[in-house]
Amino acid sequence: SMELLECGKQCRPSQVGLTRVFLKLMTLCSLAMAVVIGAFGAHLVADQISDHYMDIYKTASLYHYIHSIGWLLVVVLCIQLGIHELKWISVFFLSGLLFFCGSLYIISFNEMLDMPDLRKFGAVAPIGGLSFIGAWLYTAYKVSKRLSA
């Protein structure tokens, strides 16, 4: 049988399965990156930046972990519930990771690299924050819609 994806295209079950595997791998890679970046901060960066910028780095790292774990759990939950529209949920989570966490990581390096212009990346952090909120709200919408069907 054929399944409909969010874009309206019909896909063979094997294609849907590949997409699911790919999304799980993306979330696991995001978690691996969180570990690498966290270790980098703890062992190489901590002695080279002030407490203020280390706090920014730690915030980025914390949100990176939380939302990577959340993204993985959401993907698994959606698969279990038969929700196939994972594209936008994943776009929201990935955008949050890139814009929120990424901008905070970059800001925290401005002192170490003596590049004060890096602080300008803070302007995109709210886009990432809104992306995280969008991911959770869209997930809630899809799950509630599925459970009430």
Coordinates of N, CA and C in Angstrom, one line a residue:
S1 N 0.8 -1.2 0.0 CA 0.0 0.0 0.0 C 0.9 1.2 0.0
M2 N 0.3 2.3 -0.5 CA 1.0 3.6 -0.5 C 0.6 4.5 0.6
E3 N 1.5 5.3 1.1 CA 1.2 6.2 2.2 C 1.4 7.6 1.7
L4 N 0.6 8.6 2.2 CA 0.7 10.0 1.9 C 1.6 10.6 2.8
L5 N 2.6 11.4 2.3 CA 3.5 12.2 3.1 C 2.9 13.6 3.1
E6 N 3.4 14.5 4.0 CA 2.9 15.8 4.2 C 2.8 16.6 2.9
C7 N 3.8 16.4 2.0 CA 3.8 17.1 0.7 C 2.7 16.6 -0.2
G8 N 2.0 15.6 0.1 CA 0.9 15.1 -0.7 C 1.3 14.0 -1.7
K9 N 2.6 13.7 -1.7 CA 3.1 12.7 -2.6 C 2.9 11.3 -2.0
Q10 N 2.6 10.4 -2.9 CA 2.5 9.0 -2.4 C 3.9 8.4 -2.4
C11 N 4.2 7.6 -1.4 CA 5.5 7.0 -1.3 C 5.3 5.5 -0.9
R12 N 6.2 4.7 -1.4 CA 6.2 3.3 -1.0 C 6.6 3.2 0.5
P13 N 6.1 2.2 1.2 CA 6.5 2.1 2.6 C 8.0 2.1 2.8
S14 N 8.8 1.5 1.9 CA 10.2 1.5 2.1 C 10.8 3.0 2.1
Q15 N 10.2 3.9 1.3 CA 10.6 5.3 1.3 C 10.3 6.0 2.6
V16 N 9.1 5.7 3.1 CA 8.7 6.2 4.4 C 9.6 5.7 5.5
G17 N 9.9 4.4 5.4 CA 10.9 3.9 6.4 C 12.2 4.5 6.4
L18 N 12.7 4.8 5.1 CA 14.0 5.5 5.0 C 14.0 6.9 5.6
T19 N 12.9 7.6 5.4 CA 12.8 8.9 6.0 C 12.8 8.8 7.5
R20 N 12.1 7.9 8.1 CA 12.1 7.7 9.5 C 13.5 7.4 10.0
V21 N 14.2 6.5 9.4 CA 15.6 6.1 9.8 C 16.5 7.4 9.7
F22 N 16.3 8.1 8.6 CA 17.1 9.3 8.4 C 16.9 10.3 9.5
L23 N 15.6 10.5 9.9 CA 15.3 11.5 10.9 C 15.9 11.0 12.3
K24 N 15.8 9.7 12.6 CA 16.4 9.2 13.8 C 17.9 9.4 13.8
L25 N 18.5 9.2 12.7 CA 20.0 9.4 12.6 C 20.3 10.9 12.7
M26 N 19.5 11.8 12.2 CA 19.7 13.2 12.3 C 19.7 13.6 13.8
T27 N 18.7 13.1 14.5 CA 18.6 13.5 15.9 C 19.7 12.9 16.7
L28 N 20.2 11.7 16.4 CA 21.3 11.1 17.1 C 22.6 11.8 16.8
C29 N 22.7 12.3 15.6 CA 23.9 13.1 15.2 C 23.9 14.4 16.0
S30 N 22.7 15.0 16.1 CA 22.6 16.2 16.9 C 23.0 16.0 18.3
L31 N 22.6 14.9 18.9 CA 23.0 14.6 20.3 C 24.5 14.3 20.3
A32 N 25.1 13.7 19.4 CA 26.6 13.5 19.3 C 27.3 14.8 19.3
M33 N 26.8 15.7 18.4 CA 27.4 17.1 18.3 C 27.3 17.8 19.7
A34 N 26.1 17.6 20.4 CA 26.0 18.3 21.7 C 27.1 17.8 22.6
V35 N 27.4 16.5 22.6 CA 28.4 16.0 23.5 C 29.8 16.5 23.1
V36 N 30.1 16.6 21.8 CA 31.4 17.1 21.3 C 31.5 18.6 21.7
I37 N 30.5 19.3 21.4 CA 30.5 20.8 21.7 C 30.6 21.1 23.2
G38 N 29.9 20.2 23.9 CA 29.9 20.4 25.4 C 31.3 20.1 25.9
A39 N 31.9 19.0 25.5 CA 33.3 18.7 25.9 C 34.3 19.7 25.5
F40 N 34.1 20.2 24.2 CA 35.0 21.3 23.7 C 34.9 22.5 24.7
G41 N 33.7 22.9 25.1 CA 33.5 24.0 26.0 C 34.1 23.8 27.4
A42 N 33.9 22.6 27.9 CA 34.4 22.3 29.2 C 35.9 22.2 29.3
H43 N 36.5 21.6 28.2 CA 38.0 21.4 28.3 C 38.8 22.4 27.5
L44 N 38.3 23.1 26.5 CA 39.2 23.9 25.7 C 38.8 25.4 25.8
V45 N 37.5 25.7 26.0 CA 37.0 27.1 26.0 C 36.9 27.7 27.4
A46 N 36.6 26.9 28.4 CA 36.3 27.4 29.7 C 37.4 28.3 30.3
D47 N 38.6 28.0 30.0 CA 39.7 28.8 30.6 C 40.0 30.1 29.7
Q48 N 39.4 30.2 28.6 CA 39.7 31.3 27.7 C 38.7 32.3 27.6
I49 N 37.5 32.1 28.2 CA 36.5 33.1 28.2 C 36.0 33.5 29.6
S50 N 35.3 34.6 29.7 CA 34.9 35.0 31.0 C 33.6 34.2 31.5
D51 N 33.3 34.3 32.7 CA 32.1 33.6 33.3 C 30.9 34.0 32.5
H52 N 30.7 35.2 32.1 CA 29.6 35.7 31.4 C 29.4 34.9 30.1
Y53 N 30.5 34.8 29.3 CA 30.4 34.1 28.0 C 30.3 32.6 28.2
M54 N 30.9 32.1 29.3 CA 30.8 30.7 29.6 C 29.3 30.3 29.9
D55 N 28.6 31.2 30.6 CA 27.2 31.0 30.9 C 26.4 31.0 29.6
I56 N 26.7 31.8 28.7 CA 26.1 31.8 27.3 C 26.3 30.5 26.6
Y57 N 27.6 30.0 26.7 CA 27.9 28.7 26.1 C 27.2 27.6 26.7
K58 N 27.1 27.6 28.1 CA 26.4 26.6 28.8 C 24.9 26.6 28.5
T59 N 24.3 27.8 28.3 CA 22.9 27.9 27.9 C 22.7 27.2 26.5
A60 N 23.6 27.5 25.6 CA 23.5 26.9 24.2 C 23.6 25.4 24.3
S61 N 24.5 25.0 25.1 CA 24.8 23.5 25.3 C 23.5 22.8 25.9
L62 N 23.0 23.4 26.9 CA 21.8 22.9 27.6 C 20.6 22.8 26.6
Y63 N 20.3 23.9 25.9 CA 19.2 23.8 25.0 C 19.5 22.9 23.8
H64 N 20.8 22.7 23.4 CA 21.1 21.8 22.4 C 20.8 20.4 22.8
Y65 N 21.2 20.0 24.1 CA 20.8 18.7 24.6 C 19.3 18.5 24.7
I66 N 18.7 19.4 25.4 CA 17.2 19.2 25.6 C 16.4 19.1 24.3
H67 N 16.7 19.9 23.4 CA 15.9 19.9 22.2 C 16.3 18.8 21.2
S68 N 17.6 18.3 21.3 CA 18.0 17.1 20.5 C 17.3 15.9 21.1
I69 N 17.3 15.7 22.4 CA 16.6 14.6 23.0 C 15.1 14.7 22.7
G70 N 14.5 15.9 22.9 CA 13.1 16.2 22.6 C 12.8 15.8 21.1
W71 N 13.6 16.2 20.2 CA 13.4 15.9 18.8 C 13.4 14.4 18.6
L72 N 14.3 13.7 19.2 CA 14.3 12.2 19.0 C 13.1 11.6 19.6
L73 N 12.7 12.1 20.8 CA 11.4 11.5 21.4 C 10.2 11.8 20.5
V74 N 10.1 13.0 20.0 CA 9.0 13.4 19.1 C 9.0 12.5 17.9
V75 N 10.1 12.3 17.2 CA 10.2 11.5 16.0 C 9.7 10.1 16.4
V76 N 10.2 9.5 17.5 CA 9.7 8.2 17.9 C 8.2 8.1 18.2
L77 N 7.8 9.1 18.9 CA 6.3 9.2 19.3 C 5.5 9.3 18.0
C78 N 5.9 10.2 17.1 CA 5.1 10.3 15.9 C 5.1 9.0 15.1
I79 N 6.2 8.3 15.0 CA 6.2 7.1 14.3 C 5.3 6.1 15.0
Q80 N 5.3 6.0 16.3 CA 4.5 5.1 17.0 C 3.0 5.4 16.8
L81 N 2.7 6.7 16.7 CA 1.3 7.1 16.5 C 0.8 7.1 15.1
G82 N 1.8 6.8 14.2 CA 1.4 6.8 12.8 C 1.3 8.1 12.1
I83 N 2.0 9.1 12.7 CA 2.0 10.5 12.2 C 3.2 10.5 11.2
H84 N 2.9 10.8 9.9 CA 3.9 10.8 8.9 C 4.5 12.2 8.6
E85 N 3.8 13.2 9.1 CA 4.2 14.6 8.7 C 5.3 15.1 9.7
L86 N 6.5 14.5 9.5 CA 7.6 14.8 10.4 C 8.5 15.9 9.8
K87 N 8.3 16.3 8.5 CA 9.1 17.2 7.9 C 9.2 18.6 8.6
W88 N 8.0 19.2 8.8 CA 7.9 20.5 9.5 C 8.4 20.5 10.9
I89 N 8.0 19.4 11.6 CA 8.5 19.3 13.0 C 10.0 19.3 13.0
S90 N 10.6 18.5 12.1 CA 12.1 18.5 12.1 C 12.7 19.8 11.6
V91 N 12.1 20.5 10.7 CA 12.6 21.8 10.2 C 12.6 22.7 11.4
F92 N 11.5 22.7 12.2 CA 11.4 23.6 13.4 C 12.5 23.3 14.4
F93 N 12.7 22.0 14.7 CA 13.8 21.7 15.7 C 15.1 22.0 15.1
L94 N 15.4 21.7 13.9 CA 16.7 22.0 13.3 C 17.0 23.5 13.2
S95 N 16.0 24.3 12.9 CA 16.1 25.7 12.8 C 16.4 26.3 14.2
G96 N 15.7 25.7 15.2 CA 16.0 26.2 16.6 C 17.4 25.9 17.0
L97 N 17.9 24.7 16.7 CA 19.3 24.3 17.0 C 20.3 25.2 16.3
L98 N 20.0 25.5 15.0 CA 21.0 26.3 14.3 C 20.9 27.8 14.7
F99 N 19.7 28.4 14.8 CA 19.6 29.8 15.1 C 19.8 30.1 16.6
F100 N 19.2 29.3 17.4 CA 19.3 29.7 18.9 C 20.6 29.2 19.4
C101 N 20.8 27.9 19.4 CA 22.1 27.4 19.9 C 23.3 27.8 19.2
G102 N 23.2 27.8 17.8 CA 24.4 28.2 17.0 C 24.8 29.6 17.3
S103 N 23.8 30.5 17.4 CA 24.1 32.0 17.6 C 24.7 32.1 19.0
L104 N 24.2 31.4 20.0 CA 24.8 31.5 21.3 C 26.3 31.0 21.4
Y105 N 26.5 29.9 20.7 CA 27.8 29.3 20.6 C 28.8 30.4 20.0
I106 N 28.3 31.0 18.9 CA 29.2 32.0 18.2 C 29.4 33.2 19.1
I107 N 28.4 33.7 19.8 CA 28.5 34.8 20.7 C 29.6 34.5 21.7
S108 N 29.5 33.3 22.3 CA 30.5 33.0 23.4 C 31.9 33.0 22.9
F109 N 32.2 32.9 21.6 CA 33.6 32.9 21.1 C 34.1 34.3 20.9
N110 N 33.3 35.3 20.9 CA 33.7 36.7 20.6 C 34.9 37.1 21.4
E111 N 34.9 36.8 22.7 CA 35.9 37.2 23.6 C 37.2 36.5 23.3
M112 N 37.1 35.2 23.1 CA 38.3 34.3 22.9 C 39.0 34.7 21.6
L113 N 38.2 35.0 20.6 CA 38.7 35.3 19.2 C 39.0 36.8 19.1
D114 N 38.6 37.6 20.1 CA 38.7 39.1 20.0 C 38.0 39.6 18.8
M115 N 36.8 39.2 18.6 CA 35.9 39.6 17.5 C 34.6 40.1 18.0
P116 N 34.5 41.3 18.5 CA 33.3 41.8 19.1 C 32.1 41.8 18.2
D117 N 32.3 41.8 16.9 CA 31.2 41.8 15.9 C 30.4 40.5 16.0
L118 N 31.0 39.4 16.5 CA 30.3 38.2 16.6 C 29.0 38.3 17.5
R119 N 29.0 39.3 18.4 CA 27.8 39.5 19.2 C 26.6 39.8 18.4
K120 N 26.8 40.3 17.2 CA 25.6 40.6 16.3 C 24.8 39.3 16.0
F121 N 25.4 38.2 16.1 CA 24.7 36.9 15.9 C 23.6 36.7 16.9
G122 N 23.6 37.4 18.0 CA 22.5 37.3 19.0 C 21.2 37.8 18.4
A123 N 21.2 38.5 17.3 CA 19.9 39.0 16.7 C 19.1 37.8 16.2
V124 N 19.7 36.7 15.8 CA 19.0 35.6 15.3 C 18.5 34.6 16.3
A125 N 19.0 34.8 17.6 CA 18.6 33.8 18.6 C 17.1 33.8 18.8
P126 N 16.4 34.9 18.8 CA 14.9 34.8 18.9 C 14.2 34.0 17.8
I127 N 14.8 34.0 16.6 CA 14.2 33.2 15.6 C 14.3 31.7 15.9
G128 N 15.5 31.3 16.5 CA 15.6 30.0 17.0 C 14.7 29.6 18.1
G129 N 14.6 30.5 19.1 CA 13.6 30.3 20.2 C 12.2 30.1 19.7
L130 N 11.8 30.9 18.7 CA 10.5 30.8 18.1 C 10.3 29.4 17.4
S131 N 11.4 29.0 16.8 CA 11.4 27.7 16.1 C 11.2 26.6 17.0
F132 N 11.9 26.6 18.2 CA 11.7 25.6 19.2 C 10.2 25.6 19.7
I133 N 9.7 26.8 19.9 CA 8.3 26.9 20.4 C 7.4 26.3 19.3
G134 N 7.7 26.6 18.0 CA 6.9 26.1 16.9 C 7.0 24.6 16.8
A135 N 8.1 24.0 17.1 CA 8.3 22.6 17.0 C 7.4 21.9 18.1
W136 N 7.4 22.4 19.3 CA 6.6 21.8 20.3 C 5.1 22.0 20.1
L137 N 4.7 23.2 19.6 CA 3.3 23.5 19.4 C 2.8 22.7 18.2
Y138 N 3.6 22.6 17.1 CA 3.2 21.8 16.0 C 3.1 20.3 16.3
T139 N 4.0 19.8 17.1 CA 3.9 18.5 17.6 C 2.7 18.2 18.4
A140 N 2.4 19.2 19.3 CA 1.1 19.0 20.2 C -0.1 19.0 19.3
Y141 N -0.1 19.9 18.2 CA -1.2 19.9 17.3 C -1.4 18.6 16.6
K142 N -0.3 18.1 16.0 CA -0.4 16.8 15.3 C -0.7 15.6 16.2
V143 N -0.2 15.6 17.4 CA -0.5 14.5 18.3 C -2.0 14.5 18.7
S144 N -2.4 15.7 19.1 CA -3.8 15.9 19.5 C -4.8 15.5 18.4
K145 N -4.4 15.9 17.2 CA -5.3 15.7 16.0 C -5.3 14.2 15.8
R146 N -4.2 13.5 15.9 CA -4.1 12.0 15.7 C -4.9 11.3 16.8
L147 N -4.7 11.7 18.0 CA -5.4 11.0 19.1 C -6.9 11.2 19.1
S148 N -7.4 12.3 18.6 CA -8.8 12.6 18.5 C -9.5 12.0 17.3
A149 N -8.7 11.4 16.4 CA -9.2 10.9 15.1 C -9.9 9.5 15.4

